[in-house]
Short mmCIF file of C-alpha atoms and ligand atoms in Angstrom, two decimals:
data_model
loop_
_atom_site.label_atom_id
_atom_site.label_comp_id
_atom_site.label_asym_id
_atom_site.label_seq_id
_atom_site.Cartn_x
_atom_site.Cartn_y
_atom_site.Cartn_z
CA UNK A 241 0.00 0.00 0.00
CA UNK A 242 1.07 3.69 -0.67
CA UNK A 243 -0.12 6.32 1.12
CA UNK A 244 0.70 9.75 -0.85
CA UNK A 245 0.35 12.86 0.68
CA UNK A 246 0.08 15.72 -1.77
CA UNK A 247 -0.08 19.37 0.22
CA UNK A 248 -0.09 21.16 -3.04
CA UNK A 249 0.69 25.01 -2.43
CA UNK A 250 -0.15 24.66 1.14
CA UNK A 251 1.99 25.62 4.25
CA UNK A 252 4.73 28.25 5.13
CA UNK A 253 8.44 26.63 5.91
CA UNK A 254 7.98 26.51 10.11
CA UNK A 255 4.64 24.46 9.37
CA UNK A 256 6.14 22.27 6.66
CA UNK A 257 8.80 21.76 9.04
CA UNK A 258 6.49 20.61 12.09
CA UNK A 259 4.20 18.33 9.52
CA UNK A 260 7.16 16.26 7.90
CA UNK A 261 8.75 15.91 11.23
CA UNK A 262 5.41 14.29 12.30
CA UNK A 263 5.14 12.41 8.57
CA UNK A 264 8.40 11.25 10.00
CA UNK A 265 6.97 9.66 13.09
CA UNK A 266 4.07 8.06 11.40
CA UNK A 267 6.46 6.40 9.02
CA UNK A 268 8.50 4.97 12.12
CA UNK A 269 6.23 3.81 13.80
CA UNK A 270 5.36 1.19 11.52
CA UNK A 271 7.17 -1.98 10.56
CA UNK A 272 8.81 -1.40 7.04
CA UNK A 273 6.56 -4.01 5.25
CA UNK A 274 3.89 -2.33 6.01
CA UNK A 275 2.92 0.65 3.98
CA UNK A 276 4.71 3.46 2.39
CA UNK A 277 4.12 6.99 2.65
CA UNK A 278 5.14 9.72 0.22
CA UNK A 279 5.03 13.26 0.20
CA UNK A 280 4.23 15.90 -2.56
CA UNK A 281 5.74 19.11 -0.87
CA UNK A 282 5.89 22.61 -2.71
CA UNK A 283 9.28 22.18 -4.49
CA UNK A 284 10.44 25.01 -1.70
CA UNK A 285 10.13 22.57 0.85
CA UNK A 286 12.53 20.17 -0.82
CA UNK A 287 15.00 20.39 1.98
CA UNK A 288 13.06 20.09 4.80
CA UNK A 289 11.06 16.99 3.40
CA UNK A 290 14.20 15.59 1.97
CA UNK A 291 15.43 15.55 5.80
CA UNK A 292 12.77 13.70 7.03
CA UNK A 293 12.95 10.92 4.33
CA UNK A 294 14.45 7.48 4.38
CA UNK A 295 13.46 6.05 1.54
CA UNK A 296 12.46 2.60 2.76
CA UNK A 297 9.06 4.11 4.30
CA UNK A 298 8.76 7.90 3.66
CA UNK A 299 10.30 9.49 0.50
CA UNK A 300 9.19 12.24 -1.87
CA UNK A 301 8.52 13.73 -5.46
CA UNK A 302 8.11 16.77 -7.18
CA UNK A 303 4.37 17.83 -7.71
CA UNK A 304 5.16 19.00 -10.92
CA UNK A 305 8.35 19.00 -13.80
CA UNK A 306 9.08 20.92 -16.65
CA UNK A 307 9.71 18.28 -19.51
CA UNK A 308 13.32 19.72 -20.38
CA UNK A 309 16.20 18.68 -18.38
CA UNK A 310 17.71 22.16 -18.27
CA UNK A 311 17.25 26.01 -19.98
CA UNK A 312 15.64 29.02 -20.68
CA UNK A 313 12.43 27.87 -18.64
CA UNK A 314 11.92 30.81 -15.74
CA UNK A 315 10.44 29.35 -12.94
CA UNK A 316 10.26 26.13 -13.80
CA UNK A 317 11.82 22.72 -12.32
CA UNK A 318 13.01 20.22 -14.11
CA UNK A 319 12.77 16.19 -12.90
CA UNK A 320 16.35 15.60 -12.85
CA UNK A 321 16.91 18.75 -10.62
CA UNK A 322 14.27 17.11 -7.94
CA UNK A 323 16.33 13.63 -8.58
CA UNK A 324 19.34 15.87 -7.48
CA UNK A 325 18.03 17.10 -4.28
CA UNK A 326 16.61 13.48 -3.22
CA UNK A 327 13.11 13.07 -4.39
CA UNK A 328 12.09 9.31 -5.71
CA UNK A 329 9.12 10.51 -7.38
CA UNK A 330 6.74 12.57 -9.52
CA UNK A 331 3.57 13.16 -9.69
CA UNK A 332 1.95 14.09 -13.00
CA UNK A 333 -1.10 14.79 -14.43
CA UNK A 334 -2.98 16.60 -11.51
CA UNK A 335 -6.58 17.83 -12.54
CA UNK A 336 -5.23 20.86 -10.64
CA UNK A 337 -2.38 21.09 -13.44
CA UNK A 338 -4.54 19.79 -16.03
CA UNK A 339 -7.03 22.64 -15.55
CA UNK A 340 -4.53 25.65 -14.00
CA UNK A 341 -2.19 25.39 -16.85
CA UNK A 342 -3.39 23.70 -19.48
CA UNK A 343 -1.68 20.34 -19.47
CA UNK A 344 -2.70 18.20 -22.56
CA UNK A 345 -2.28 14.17 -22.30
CA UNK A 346 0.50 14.39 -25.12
CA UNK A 347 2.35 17.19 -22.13
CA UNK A 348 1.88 14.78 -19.24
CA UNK A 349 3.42 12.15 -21.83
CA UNK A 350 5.93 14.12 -22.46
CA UNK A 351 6.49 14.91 -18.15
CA UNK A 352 6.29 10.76 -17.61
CA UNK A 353 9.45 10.80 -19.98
CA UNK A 354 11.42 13.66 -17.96
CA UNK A 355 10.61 11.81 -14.58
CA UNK A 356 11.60 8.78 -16.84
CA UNK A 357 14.91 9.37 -17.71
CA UNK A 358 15.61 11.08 -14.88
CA UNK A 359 14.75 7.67 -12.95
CA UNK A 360 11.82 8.80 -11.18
CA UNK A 361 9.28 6.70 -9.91
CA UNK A 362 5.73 8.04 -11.43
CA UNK A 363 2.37 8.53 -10.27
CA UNK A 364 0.24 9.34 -13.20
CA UNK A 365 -3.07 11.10 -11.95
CA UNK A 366 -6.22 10.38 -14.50
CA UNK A 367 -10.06 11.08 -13.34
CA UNK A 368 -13.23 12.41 -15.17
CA UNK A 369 -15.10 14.94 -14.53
CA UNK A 370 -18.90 15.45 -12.73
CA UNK A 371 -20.99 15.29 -16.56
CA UNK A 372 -18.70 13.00 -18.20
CA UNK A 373 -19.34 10.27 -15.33
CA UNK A 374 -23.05 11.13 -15.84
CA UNK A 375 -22.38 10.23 -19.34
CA UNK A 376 -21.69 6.94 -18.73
CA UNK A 377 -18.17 7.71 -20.36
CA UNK A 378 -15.90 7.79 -16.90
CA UNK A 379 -13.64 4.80 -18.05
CA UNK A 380 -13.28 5.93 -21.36
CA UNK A 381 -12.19 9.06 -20.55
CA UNK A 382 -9.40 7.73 -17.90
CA UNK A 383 -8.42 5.12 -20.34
CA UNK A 384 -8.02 7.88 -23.37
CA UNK A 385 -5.58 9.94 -20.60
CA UNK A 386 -3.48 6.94 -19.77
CA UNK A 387 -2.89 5.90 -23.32
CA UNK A 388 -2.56 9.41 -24.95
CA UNK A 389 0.02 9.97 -22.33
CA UNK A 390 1.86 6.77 -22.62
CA UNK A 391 1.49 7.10 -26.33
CA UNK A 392 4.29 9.74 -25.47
CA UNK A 393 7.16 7.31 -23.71
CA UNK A 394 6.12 4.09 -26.21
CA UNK A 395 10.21 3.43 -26.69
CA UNK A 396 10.62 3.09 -22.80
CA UNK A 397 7.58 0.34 -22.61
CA UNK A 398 6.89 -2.21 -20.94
CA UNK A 399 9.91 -1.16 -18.57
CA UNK A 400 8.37 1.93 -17.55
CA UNK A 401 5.37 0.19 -16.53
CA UNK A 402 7.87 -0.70 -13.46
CA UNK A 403 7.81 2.44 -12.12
CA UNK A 404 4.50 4.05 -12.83
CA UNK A 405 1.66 4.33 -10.60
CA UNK A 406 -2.05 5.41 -11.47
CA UNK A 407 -3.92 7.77 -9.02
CA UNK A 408 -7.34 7.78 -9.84
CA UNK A 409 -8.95 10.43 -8.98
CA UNK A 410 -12.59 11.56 -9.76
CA UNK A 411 -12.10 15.63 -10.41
CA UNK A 412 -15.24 16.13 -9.12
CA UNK A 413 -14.07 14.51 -5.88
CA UNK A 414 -11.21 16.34 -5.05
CA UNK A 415 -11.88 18.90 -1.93
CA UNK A 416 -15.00 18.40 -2.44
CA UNK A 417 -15.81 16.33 0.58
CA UNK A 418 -17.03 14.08 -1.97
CA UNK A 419 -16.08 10.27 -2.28
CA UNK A 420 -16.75 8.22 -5.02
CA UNK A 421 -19.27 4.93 -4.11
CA UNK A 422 -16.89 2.10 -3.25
CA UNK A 423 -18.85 0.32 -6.09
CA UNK A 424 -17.68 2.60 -8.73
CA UNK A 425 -14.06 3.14 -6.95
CA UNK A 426 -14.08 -0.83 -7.48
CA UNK A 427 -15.40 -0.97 -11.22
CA UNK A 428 -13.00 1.75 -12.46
CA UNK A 429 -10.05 0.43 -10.57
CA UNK A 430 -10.61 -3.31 -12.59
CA UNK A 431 -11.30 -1.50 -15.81
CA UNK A 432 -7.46 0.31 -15.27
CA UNK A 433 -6.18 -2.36 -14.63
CA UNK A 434 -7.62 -4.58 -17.22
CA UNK A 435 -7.11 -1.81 -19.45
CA UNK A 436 -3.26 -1.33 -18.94
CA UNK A 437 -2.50 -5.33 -18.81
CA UNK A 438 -5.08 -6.46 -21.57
CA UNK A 439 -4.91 -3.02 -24.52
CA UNK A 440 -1.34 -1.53 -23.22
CA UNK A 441 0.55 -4.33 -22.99
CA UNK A 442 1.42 -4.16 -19.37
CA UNK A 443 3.46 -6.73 -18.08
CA UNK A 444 1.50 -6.79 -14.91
CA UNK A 445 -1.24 -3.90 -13.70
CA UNK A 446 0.23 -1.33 -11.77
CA UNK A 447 -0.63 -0.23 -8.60
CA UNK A 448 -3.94 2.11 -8.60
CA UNK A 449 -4.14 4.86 -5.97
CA UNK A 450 -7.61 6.49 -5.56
CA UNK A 451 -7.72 10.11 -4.38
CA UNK A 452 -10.56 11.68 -3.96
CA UNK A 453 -11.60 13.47 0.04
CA UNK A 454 -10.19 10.23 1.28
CA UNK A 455 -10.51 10.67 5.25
CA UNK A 456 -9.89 8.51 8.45
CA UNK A 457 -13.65 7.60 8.39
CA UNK A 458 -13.62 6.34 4.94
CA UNK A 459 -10.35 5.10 4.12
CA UNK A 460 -10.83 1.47 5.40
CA UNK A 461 -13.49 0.75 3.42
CA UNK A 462 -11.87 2.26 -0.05
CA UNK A 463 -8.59 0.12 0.74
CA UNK A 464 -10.34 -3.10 1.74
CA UNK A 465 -11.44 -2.80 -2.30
CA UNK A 466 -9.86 -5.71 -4.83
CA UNK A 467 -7.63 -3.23 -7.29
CA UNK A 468 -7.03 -0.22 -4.44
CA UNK A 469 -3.53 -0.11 -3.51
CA UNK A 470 -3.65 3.40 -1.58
CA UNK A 471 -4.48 6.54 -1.50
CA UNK A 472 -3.12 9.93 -3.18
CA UNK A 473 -4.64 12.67 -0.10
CA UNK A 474 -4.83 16.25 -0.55
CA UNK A 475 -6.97 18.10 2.51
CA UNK A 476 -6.43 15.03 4.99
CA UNK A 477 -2.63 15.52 4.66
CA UNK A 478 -1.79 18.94 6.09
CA UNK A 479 -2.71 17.47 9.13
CA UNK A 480 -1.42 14.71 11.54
CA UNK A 481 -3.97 13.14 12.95
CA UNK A 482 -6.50 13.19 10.14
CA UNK A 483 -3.12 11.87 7.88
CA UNK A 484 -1.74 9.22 10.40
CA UNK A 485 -5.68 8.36 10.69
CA UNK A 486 -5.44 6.82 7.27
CA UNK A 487 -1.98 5.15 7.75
CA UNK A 488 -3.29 3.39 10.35
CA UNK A 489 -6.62 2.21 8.01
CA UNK A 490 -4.42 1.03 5.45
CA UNK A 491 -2.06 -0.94 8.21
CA UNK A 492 -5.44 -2.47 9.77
CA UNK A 493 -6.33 -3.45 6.47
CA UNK A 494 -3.21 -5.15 5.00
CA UNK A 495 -2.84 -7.07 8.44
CA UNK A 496 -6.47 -8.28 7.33
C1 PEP B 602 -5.71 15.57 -4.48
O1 PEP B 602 -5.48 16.76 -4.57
O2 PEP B 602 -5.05 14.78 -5.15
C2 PEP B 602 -6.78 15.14 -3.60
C3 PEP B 602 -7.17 13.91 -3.67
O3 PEP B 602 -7.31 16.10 -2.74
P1 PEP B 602 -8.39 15.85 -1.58
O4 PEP B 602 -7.92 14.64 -0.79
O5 PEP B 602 -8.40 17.09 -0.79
O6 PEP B 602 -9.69 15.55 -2.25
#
């Protein structure tokens, strides 16, 4: 199980501080088979997080990377740079990103190659939004995202498939308070899977992170799902208890 917690542009440095330092205790104070945590800090906080980290049960990853290695980019990060400084992994494709800044599949294709080379491990964020569920057309639309992006890193398949996880995460879910039916969290999770072993060639299916207002009070019953390896948690993780809350559901639940 991996428990990701993504704080987005949350926190000044003193509170960053405080949180991984208690991110730090959470991850100790479990045995090392039991579940890994990650952390998506604003790239500021690289440092601090990266001090906190050991790898085995708590490391960390860029939110976001620029898909050149290095130039004329103001402001921007690039995936080997976060590499540099420690972090293990990358997150790509937020709805936040896809909807702030534009990001097209072919761009998040184009980021899963940056973290790529830069031997990053990937978590690849797909979800649909509120009237395309209503549709009926929710898997096809998360099953167009992952294979328009991986359309973009087809000469590093199937040995990226090693390192690249799939959050999925309903848009309409996120901060919303809002979790998707366990049914549905279920049925989309198989059709992923399915999708990435049977059309994509997969060697063998990922690991599927939902994300999605995943609390304390309902992350037991999300992780006790067939296909749910985890959770990728936005509001829940900027704060201890409500964070170490759903460490502990996803310990209960692996110990069956
Ligand atoms: C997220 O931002 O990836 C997320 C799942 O946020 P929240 O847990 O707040 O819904």
């Amino acid at each position: 199980m991996i428990i990701a917690a993504n704080w987005k542009m949350n926190l000044l440095g003193h509170d960053a501080r405080d949180l991984a330092s208690e991110f730090q205790k959470i991850a100790k104070n479990q045995s090392v088979s039991d579940v890994k945590i990650l952390i998506f800090p604003p790239a500021l906080y690289a440092d601090i997080v990266n001090d906190v980290c050991d790898d085995e049960r708590l490391s960390w990853g860029g939110q976001n990377t620029h898909i050149a290695r290095f130039g004329a980019h103001t402001g921007d990060i690039s995936a080997e740079m976060y590499r540099s400084v420690g972090a293990r992994y990358q997150l790509v494709g937020h709805s936040e990103r896809r909807a702030d800044h534009k990001e097209s599949d072919s761009y998040i294709g184009a980021q899963l190659r940056a973290a790529h080379e830069a031997g990053l491990h990937m978590v690849l964020c797909v979800g649909e939004q509120l009237d395309q569920r209503e549709a009926g057309d929710a898997e096809k639309v998360v099953t167009e995202q992952i294979a328009r992006a991986l359309d973009e890193v087809k000469e590093y398949l199937p040995d990226l498939w090693d390192n690249l996880i799939i959050a999925y995460e309903p848009v309409w879910a996120i901060g919303t308070g809002r979790v998707a039916e366990p049914q549905d969290v279920f049925q989309m999770h198989k059709a992923i899977a399915d999708y990435c072993t049977h059309s994509l060639g997969a060697p063998q299916r990922p690991q599927i992170l939902y994300g999605g207002s995943v609390k304390a009070s309902n992350a037991q019953t999300l992780f006790a799902l067939d296909y749910v390896d985890g959770a990728l948690v936005g509001g829940a993780s900027l704060q201890q208890d409500a964070f170490s809350g759903i460490v502990a559901a996803a310990i209960a639940v692996q110990k069956g």
